[in-house]
Amino acid sequence: MFDLSNRTAIVTGAGRGIGRAIAAALVAHGARVALFDRDPTLLTDATETLGAITLSIVVDVADATNVQAAIETVIEQWGRIDILVNNAAILSTKPFLELTPSEWEQTLAVNLNALYYTCRAVVPTMIATGYGRLITIASVAGKRGGGILGNAAYSAAKAGTIGLTKALARELAPYGITANAICPGPVETPLLASMTAEQRTRAQRLIPLGRFAHPTEVAAAVVFLASAEAAFITGETLDVDGGITMD
Ligand SMILES: NC(=O)c1ccc[n+]([C@@H]2O[C@H](COP(=O)([O-])OP(=O)(O)OC[C@H]3O[C@@H](n4cnc5c(N)ncnc54)[C@H](O)[C@@H]3O)[C@@H](O)[C@H]2O)c1
C-alpha cells in the first residue's frame, strides 16, 4: 500500500518543518520530489538530508512568474508532475486592528495566492497525463477563525485555501485529478517559536489528545492522500489536530 514509486511530486516550503517531513515521507515511499523554498540555506540542508532523488529550486511562491518558471523546470527535468503539496506559509498573529494593509496582503499572497499560482502551472500537465493529486496544507485556523495562534489574515487565507481546494476538486474530477486539504492543529515546528509557555498550555487544553503533533503525523496523511489508494477521496478536509475540530 501507498507505493509512490514512478510518481513525481513538488512540495512547497520544503526547507524545514512540516514541508521537509512531507518531502522525506514521499521520498521514503518511492517518489521523486522537487523541493521549493524561498530560503536557499534551508533548501541546501534539506536536499543533502533527502538525497539524490530530489531536485531543489529557490522560489518565492507568492511570485507568479517565479512559480511558473520553477514548475516548468520540474516538467523539463521529469516530464510530469503527479503530486503537488502546497505547504509554504507564513504565520500572522497581530490583532485585527493592528494589522496593516501590507501585512494583510503579504499573508494572503503567500498563504492563498500561491495555491492559485502553483495549481495554475501544474494542472495542465496533470490533465495531459490523466492523473493528479493536489494536496493543500490548510489549518484548523481556516475552520475556527484562529483562536490558537493565527490571526484574521491567517485564518482568512487558510479558509480561502479550503474553498479553492474544493472548487478544484469539483472542476478537475473529470480528469482523474483529486484535490484535498489537510487541517493541522498545532505542530512542533519553528513556526510556533513565538508561542509563550502560557499560550502553549492554553492550546494544549483545547486538544483532546493533549499534545501538539509531530510533523511526521501530517506527512503520513499526505502520503495517504497522494497514493492510489485514496483515488475516491476528493474535496475532503482531513483534520490532523488531535480532536480539536471534530466536525
Ligand atoms: N506548525 C503548526 O502548528 C501548523 C499548524 C497548522 C497549519 N500549519 C501549516 O503547515 C504548513 C507548514 O508549516 P510549518 O510549521 O512547517 O512552517 P515553518 O515556518 O516551519 O516552515 C515553512 C517553510 O515555508 C517556507 N516559506 C515561507 N514563505 C515562503 C515563500 N513565500 N516561498 C517559498 N517558501 C516559503 C519557509 O522558508 C519554511 O521553510 C503551513 O502551511 C502552515 O500554515 C502549521
Coordinates of C-alpha atoms and ligand atoms in Angstrom, one line a residue, residues 13-19 36-39 42 59-62 87-90 110 137-140 154 158 184-187 189-192, ligand 1:
G13 CA 8.1 25.3 1.8
A14 CA 10.1 22.0 2.0
G15 CA 13.2 23.6 3.6
R16 CA 12.1 22.8 7.2
G17 CA 9.2 21.9 9.5
I18 CA 6.2 20.1 8.1
G19 CA 7.3 20.6 4.4
F36 CA 10.6 24.5 -3.3
D37 CA 11.6 27.1 -0.7
R38 CA 12.5 30.8 -0.7
D39 CA 15.4 30.1 1.8
L42 CA 17.3 25.6 4.4
V59 CA 11.3 30.0 -5.3
D60 CA 9.1 32.6 -3.7
V61 CA 5.6 31.0 -4.0
A62 CA 4.0 34.5 -3.8
N87 CA 2.6 23.7 2.2
A88 CA 4.6 27.0 2.3
A89 CA 3.0 29.7 4.5
I90 CA 3.8 32.4 6.9
V110 CA 2.0 33.6 0.5
I137 CA -1.8 22.2 3.9
A138 CA -4.5 24.4 5.4
S139 CA -5.0 24.8 9.2
V140 CA -7.6 24.5 11.9
Y154 CA -4.0 33.8 8.5
K158 CA -6.5 29.3 5.2
P184 CA -3.4 20.5 11.2
G185 CA -3.7 21.8 14.7
P186 CA -0.5 22.9 16.5
V187 CA 2.5 21.0 15.2
T189 CA 7.9 23.3 14.1
P190 CA 9.8 26.6 14.1
L191 CA 6.5 28.3 13.1
L192 CA 5.4 28.0 16.8
Ligands
LIG1 N1 3.2 24.4 12.8 C1 1.9 24.4 13.1 O1 1.5 24.4 14.2 C2 0.9 24.5 11.9 C3 -0.5 24.3 12.3 C4 -1.4 24.4 11.3 C5 -1.0 24.5 9.9 N2 0.3 24.7 9.7 C6 0.6 24.9 8.3 O2 1.6 23.9 7.9 C7 2.5 24.5 6.9 C8 3.9 24.3 7.3 O3 4.1 25.0 8.5 P1 5.5 24.8 9.3 O4 5.0 24.9 10.8 O5 6.3 23.7 8.8 O6 6.2 26.2 9.0 P2 7.7 26.7 9.0 O7 7.7 28.1 9.2 O8 8.5 25.8 10.0 O9 8.2 26.3 7.5 C9 7.6 27.0 6.4 C10 8.6 26.9 5.2 O10 8.0 27.6 4.2 C11 9.0 28.5 3.6 N3 8.3 29.6 3.0 C12 7.7 30.6 3.7 N4 7.3 31.6 2.8 C13 7.7 31.1 1.6 C14 7.5 31.7 0.3 N5 7.0 32.9 0.1 N6 8.0 31.0 -0.8 C15 8.6 29.8 -0.6 N7 8.8 29.2 0.6 C16 8.3 29.9 1.7 C17 9.9 28.8 4.7 O11 11.2 29.2 4.3 C18 10.0 27.5 5.5 O12 11.0 26.6 5.1 C19 2.0 25.9 6.7 O13 1.0 26.0 5.6 C20 1.3 26.2 8.0 O14 0.3 27.3 7.9 C21 1.3 24.7 10.6

